[in-house]
XYZ file of C-alpha atoms in Angstrom:
397
model
C 54.505 -0.671 47.397
C 56.790 -3.396 46.010
C 54.621 -3.532 42.861
C 54.707 0.277 42.546
C 58.483 0.272 42.902
C 58.770 -2.435 40.262
C 56.474 -0.372 38.022
C 58.613 2.765 38.482
C 61.736 0.814 37.586
C 60.370 0.150 34.109
C 61.255 2.470 31.187
C 58.763 5.165 30.202
C 57.444 3.125 27.281
C 56.703 0.114 29.505
C 55.058 2.271 32.180
C 52.710 3.949 29.724
C 51.873 0.670 27.959
C 50.904 -0.865 31.315
C 48.959 2.281 32.234
C 47.067 2.157 28.936
C 46.276 -1.510 29.569
C 45.081 -0.600 33.082
C 42.742 2.099 31.808
C 41.427 -0.251 29.111
C 40.820 -2.959 31.723
C 38.932 -0.479 33.934
C 36.763 0.541 30.974
C 35.948 -3.113 30.276
C 34.975 -3.573 33.934
C 32.750 -0.485 33.726
C 31.127 -1.811 30.551
C 30.528 -5.196 32.177
C 28.937 -3.613 35.269
C 26.708 -1.463 33.030
C 25.515 -4.513 31.089
C 24.765 -6.392 34.321
C 22.605 -3.493 35.536
C 20.940 -3.339 32.133
C 20.136 -7.065 32.319
C 18.592 -6.656 35.786
C 16.267 -3.938 34.477
C 15.167 -6.156 31.561
C 14.407 -9.043 33.923
C 12.351 -6.769 36.168
C 10.310 -5.705 33.153
C 9.796 -9.336 32.044
C 8.737 -10.556 35.497
C 6.161 -7.807 35.975
C 4.663 -8.471 32.508
C 4.919 -4.805 31.595
C 3.706 -3.776 28.136
C 6.136 -3.481 25.233
C 5.596 0.289 25.102
C 6.442 0.870 28.766
C 9.420 2.993 29.729
C 11.257 0.055 31.328
C 10.903 -2.131 28.212
C 11.947 0.691 25.880
C 14.946 1.588 28.068
C 15.994 -2.053 27.937
C 15.383 -2.365 24.212
C 17.542 0.675 23.381
C 20.225 -0.075 26.044
C 19.825 3.421 27.442
C 20.643 2.516 31.052
C 23.739 0.589 29.986
C 24.952 3.534 27.872
C 24.164 6.050 30.614
C 26.040 4.148 33.358
C 29.034 3.574 31.081
C 29.082 7.288 30.225
C 29.022 8.276 33.922
C 31.779 5.828 34.826
C 33.890 6.873 31.835
C 33.560 10.548 32.733
C 34.499 9.695 36.323
C 37.590 7.859 35.059
C 38.537 10.805 32.815
C 38.218 13.241 35.746
C 40.263 10.904 37.968
C 42.999 10.277 35.392
C 45.191 13.045 36.792
C 45.079 11.486 40.289
C 45.892 8.022 38.914
C 48.805 9.351 36.871
C 50.246 11.137 39.903
C 49.831 8.009 42.052
C 51.782 6.020 39.461
C 54.416 8.771 39.374
C 54.074 9.267 35.638
C 55.689 12.612 34.867
C 56.083 12.629 31.085
C 54.060 15.743 30.067
C 53.464 14.802 26.428
C 52.238 11.274 27.163
C 50.183 12.459 30.122
C 48.498 15.070 27.953
C 47.804 12.412 25.289
C 46.154 10.181 27.904
C 43.935 13.014 29.095
C 42.910 13.925 25.560
C 42.089 10.330 24.584
C 39.967 9.841 27.705
C 38.151 13.150 27.177
C 37.500 12.322 23.531
C 36.202 8.910 24.547
C 33.942 10.574 27.129
C 32.477 12.780 24.400
C 31.736 9.671 22.324
C 29.970 7.964 25.258
C 27.795 11.069 25.690
C 26.726 10.791 22.043
C 26.006 7.071 22.429
C 23.825 7.848 25.452
C 21.962 10.626 23.631
C 21.372 8.302 20.669
C 19.957 5.639 23.002
C 17.709 8.244 24.640
C 16.440 9.364 21.238
C 15.723 5.719 20.413
C 13.606 5.423 23.564
C 11.673 8.603 22.741
C 11.200 7.502 19.132
C 9.719 4.127 20.111
C 7.578 5.716 22.805
C 5.937 8.416 20.683
C 6.156 6.906 17.185
C 2.487 5.870 17.080
C 1.041 8.784 19.060
C 2.473 11.581 16.889
C 1.460 11.995 13.238
C 5.033 12.575 12.154
C 7.764 10.281 10.791
C 9.510 10.195 14.183
C 12.180 7.715 13.091
C 13.289 9.966 10.250
C 13.462 12.974 12.555
C 15.429 10.983 15.135
C 17.864 9.791 12.484
C 18.386 13.383 11.344
C 19.078 14.495 14.930
C 21.460 11.550 15.430
C 23.419 12.523 12.326
C 23.762 16.081 13.633
C 24.841 14.783 17.058
C 27.500 12.531 15.560
C 28.831 15.245 13.273
C 29.237 17.492 16.304
C 30.756 14.590 18.265
C 33.372 13.852 15.604
C 34.328 17.528 15.394
C 34.597 17.837 19.197
C 36.510 14.550 19.548
C 39.054 15.514 16.870
C 39.281 18.979 18.373
C 40.031 17.465 21.789
C 42.670 15.077 20.434
C 44.443 17.735 18.390
C 43.868 20.582 20.846
C 42.487 22.697 17.996
C 39.530 25.050 18.072
C 36.395 23.418 16.531
C 35.992 26.428 14.233
C 39.392 25.588 12.729
C 38.198 22.066 11.846
C 34.913 23.361 10.430
C 36.882 25.709 8.204
C 38.915 22.769 6.918
C 35.748 20.797 6.145
C 34.368 23.761 4.206
C 37.354 23.591 1.888
C 36.646 19.900 1.246
C 32.881 20.353 0.845
C 32.957 20.283 -2.975
C 34.847 16.986 -2.998
C 32.592 15.526 -0.300
C 29.477 16.504 -2.251
C 30.785 14.770 -5.389
C 31.648 11.588 -3.502
C 28.469 11.396 -1.426
C 26.018 13.040 -3.837
C 23.550 10.104 -3.779
C 23.582 9.952 0.012
C 23.153 13.731 0.262
C 20.277 13.639 -2.259
C 18.557 10.952 -0.191
C 19.152 12.946 2.974
C 17.659 16.129 1.517
C 14.691 14.194 0.123
C 14.151 12.608 3.524
C 13.988 16.050 5.124
C 11.467 17.159 2.489
C 9.301 14.109 3.182
C 9.330 14.922 6.895
C 8.797 18.675 6.634
C 6.080 18.488 3.951
C 4.354 15.499 5.590
C 4.088 13.672 2.249
C 3.816 10.206 3.792
C 3.222 8.799 7.252
C 3.474 5.355 8.778
C 0.149 3.647 8.097
C -0.555 5.481 4.818
C -1.702 3.433 1.840
C 0.396 4.502 -1.148
C 0.614 3.404 -4.767
C 3.821 3.906 -6.781
C 3.687 1.721 -9.933
C 7.284 2.291 -11.087
C 8.532 0.906 -7.724
C 5.989 -1.962 -7.660
C 4.611 -0.483 -4.447
C 0.940 -0.819 -3.553
C 0.429 -1.150 0.169
C 0.933 0.279 3.629
C 3.907 2.368 4.745
C 5.448 0.516 7.706
C 8.572 2.571 8.311
C 9.968 5.962 7.310
C 13.717 6.314 7.633
C 15.764 9.323 6.685
C 16.714 8.052 3.211
C 14.326 5.113 2.739
C 10.598 4.406 3.002
C 9.504 0.807 3.602
C 6.182 -0.358 2.172
C 4.429 -3.669 2.818
C 2.458 -4.619 -0.288
C -0.875 -6.384 -0.003
C 0.833 -9.666 -0.921
C 3.113 -9.124 2.150
C 6.211 -8.369 0.089
C 8.371 -5.514 1.398
C 9.525 -2.713 -0.919
C 12.288 -0.312 0.126
C 11.832 2.932 -1.799
C 14.503 5.674 -1.855
C 13.210 8.896 -0.331
C 14.143 10.899 -3.429
C 11.672 8.792 -5.472
C 8.815 10.451 -3.578
C 10.133 13.855 -4.629
C 10.906 13.065 -8.271
C 8.118 10.564 -9.074
C 4.339 10.830 -8.933
C 2.635 8.572 -6.391
C -0.833 8.175 -4.890
C -1.448 8.555 -1.170
C -4.868 7.347 0.014
C -4.567 9.089 3.394
C -7.185 11.684 2.439
C -9.693 8.929 1.738
C -8.956 7.240 5.067
C -9.242 10.472 7.046
C -12.475 11.521 5.305
C -14.258 8.395 6.519
C -15.663 7.614 3.055
C -14.388 5.479 0.199
C -15.656 6.064 -3.313
C -17.673 3.536 -5.271
C -17.589 4.316 -8.977
C -18.659 1.504 -11.251
C -20.947 1.158 -14.281
C -23.507 -1.323 -15.511
C -23.648 -1.461 -19.318
C -27.282 -1.632 -20.411
C -28.216 -3.302 -23.701
C -29.846 -0.417 -25.578
C -32.166 -2.838 -27.440
C -33.964 -3.450 -24.152
C -34.752 0.221 -23.471
C -38.405 1.160 -24.004
C -41.326 3.176 -22.635
C -43.442 1.810 -19.805
C -47.101 0.964 -20.321
C -49.772 1.036 -17.618
C -49.186 -2.606 -16.710
C -45.465 -2.015 -16.300
C -46.090 0.998 -14.057
C -48.588 -0.944 -11.949
C -46.020 -3.720 -11.492
C -43.250 -1.289 -10.497
C -45.489 0.535 -8.018
C -45.144 -2.510 -5.777
C -41.600 -1.335 -4.997
C -41.732 0.843 -1.886
C -38.667 2.715 -3.105
C -40.436 3.684 -6.350
C -43.961 4.436 -5.135
C -43.349 8.104 -4.320
C -41.243 8.621 -7.442
C -43.903 7.127 -9.757
C -46.723 9.140 -8.185
C -44.749 12.332 -8.619
C -43.773 11.499 -12.210
C -47.332 10.533 -13.236
C -48.624 13.857 -11.909
C -45.945 15.783 -13.800
C -46.638 13.847 -16.982
C -50.400 14.490 -16.793
C -49.785 18.207 -16.340
C -47.201 18.362 -19.134
C -49.144 16.252 -21.638
C -52.303 18.363 -21.476
C -52.930 19.312 -25.106
C -49.790 17.526 -26.385
C -49.934 15.210 -29.394
C -48.851 11.572 -29.398
C -45.311 12.277 -30.556
C -44.527 15.126 -28.150
C -46.117 13.586 -25.058
C -43.886 12.679 -22.119
C -43.760 9.025 -21.012
C -41.912 7.002 -18.392
C -39.078 4.790 -19.629
C -37.715 1.647 -18.019
C -34.151 3.006 -18.023
C -35.171 6.250 -16.294
C -37.249 4.395 -13.714
C -34.426 1.951 -13.080
C -32.035 4.872 -12.616
C -34.425 6.381 -10.061
C -34.676 3.021 -8.295
C -30.872 2.731 -8.083
C -30.621 6.197 -6.522
C -33.319 5.471 -3.934
C -31.707 2.146 -3.151
C -28.369 3.896 -2.456
C -30.022 6.582 -0.325
C -31.669 3.914 1.838
C -28.508 1.834 2.148
C -27.033 2.330 5.641
C -23.537 1.543 4.326
C -23.539 4.574 2.033
C -22.316 7.881 3.485
C -24.719 10.831 3.539
C -21.848 13.335 3.708
C -20.623 12.826 0.143
C -22.027 12.949 -3.383
C -24.447 10.175 -4.225
C -25.821 9.904 -7.754
C -26.666 7.553 -10.616
C -25.917 8.902 -14.074
C -25.851 7.866 -17.709
C -22.569 8.097 -19.537
C -22.164 8.466 -23.296
C -23.467 5.441 -25.201
C -20.808 3.122 -26.605
C -20.652 0.088 -28.837
C -20.910 -1.940 -25.635
C -24.199 -0.454 -24.495
C -25.332 2.455 -22.354
C -23.174 2.789 -19.195
C -25.226 3.498 -16.066
C -22.724 4.687 -13.483
C -23.140 4.279 -9.725
C -21.275 7.066 -7.903
C -21.334 7.132 -4.109
C -19.145 6.674 -1.016
C -19.004 3.776 1.400
C -18.994 4.994 5.022
C -16.235 2.552 5.993
C -12.746 2.770 4.452
C -11.661 -0.742 5.416
C -10.791 -2.528 2.187
C -12.528 -5.837 2.910
C -15.667 -4.133 4.248
C -15.729 -1.737 1.286
C -15.468 -4.533 -1.275
C -18.288 -6.388 0.485
C -20.571 -3.329 0.368
C -19.763 -2.663 -3.291
C -20.418 -6.287 -4.244
C -23.741 -6.350 -2.338
C -24.935 -3.244 -4.188
C -24.202 -4.652 -7.629
C -25.453 -8.113 -6.696
C -28.831 -6.545 -5.970
C -28.943 -4.195 -8.955
C -27.945 -6.882 -11.435
C -30.557 -9.237 -9.964
C -33.430 -6.717 -10.013
C -32.700 -5.234 -13.449
C -34.794 -7.885 -15.230
C -37.916 -6.603 -13.408
C -37.525 -3.409 -15.446
C -37.292 -5.457 -18.685
C -33.710 -4.298 -19.107
C -30.790 -6.449 -20.136
C -27.121 -6.130 -19.251
C -24.907 -5.918 -22.330
C -22.540 -8.828 -22.899
C -20.132 -8.846 -25.798
C -20.535 -12.571 -26.351
C -23.749 -14.489 -26.266
C -25.919 -11.690 -27.690
C -29.101 -12.820 -29.370
């Protein structure tokens, strides 16, 4: 009572300064208690060796419990402010009203902090299980929450209707757009990325003008982060994906097949018809036996009555092309669900291109390159059996 009497003997300014310090001290105590509780939860999660994606770990990571307890205690303090002011015999209406408004505005801010922490928990929890850029969506929701929070907080402090403040912002919108045009452009582009599902975390994208060729590791509202195959990180503005062409290999990954499209240039000087000895030698290939039997029958039927110049004959290039196709069809690493063919392209000064066109049934890069190399290792090694030569610009006889 002696302390209360001493307090009441002070001038109004001193009383309200001490009261403000008291409220601030109480808020610090509340914050400290919230952090202690938050630390206990983290230790419980560490001791029980719970996974990083568990609710306890995510709540600790995003400080949700700390924010929630502080919000509850702050709201309790704001609701009890009237009782405390009466107990201290503070009767100045203007200053009392200011205290109430500041505490209510602060309570609104703590609610937004808690909601942001909760959104962080949900984002981390479902980021990998939902095929959507969750982080970008969460950031968009957070921006909306904080815009509403600022309007409500200012409205509480000034005792003005929120619609009045929104009307004032509308008048300043043209100036705000000019000042923050780059940020607004990035924001709109980020929404377009999210709504149109142009990129996802895990997609392999190629954007040459940004030196990006790698995996998308994070999608924020205005920025997309890409880890290149040399482990460098590229931060690409979201509007670049709207204004610039880029390649997304997601379709290839989801299809389960990755295209092999590569040519062997045949030296055209080595192309010739097969004689009986050549055919007998090639019939030893199991992959060619059925093809040669079928072709010989067709040729006998077609050549009946034909002269020497119009008669059909087997060529080494055609037989090699048939062998390549059969080899691909019998290769267990080649998908049966996609186009598989071997074709001749237009002859060039560097020989006759024989193109292999098929799809590997595994989209993993390392596995794919191994399959592709094995195919061409074999074809380049066996080509001499067909008396064909691979064209080389240098070293030609």
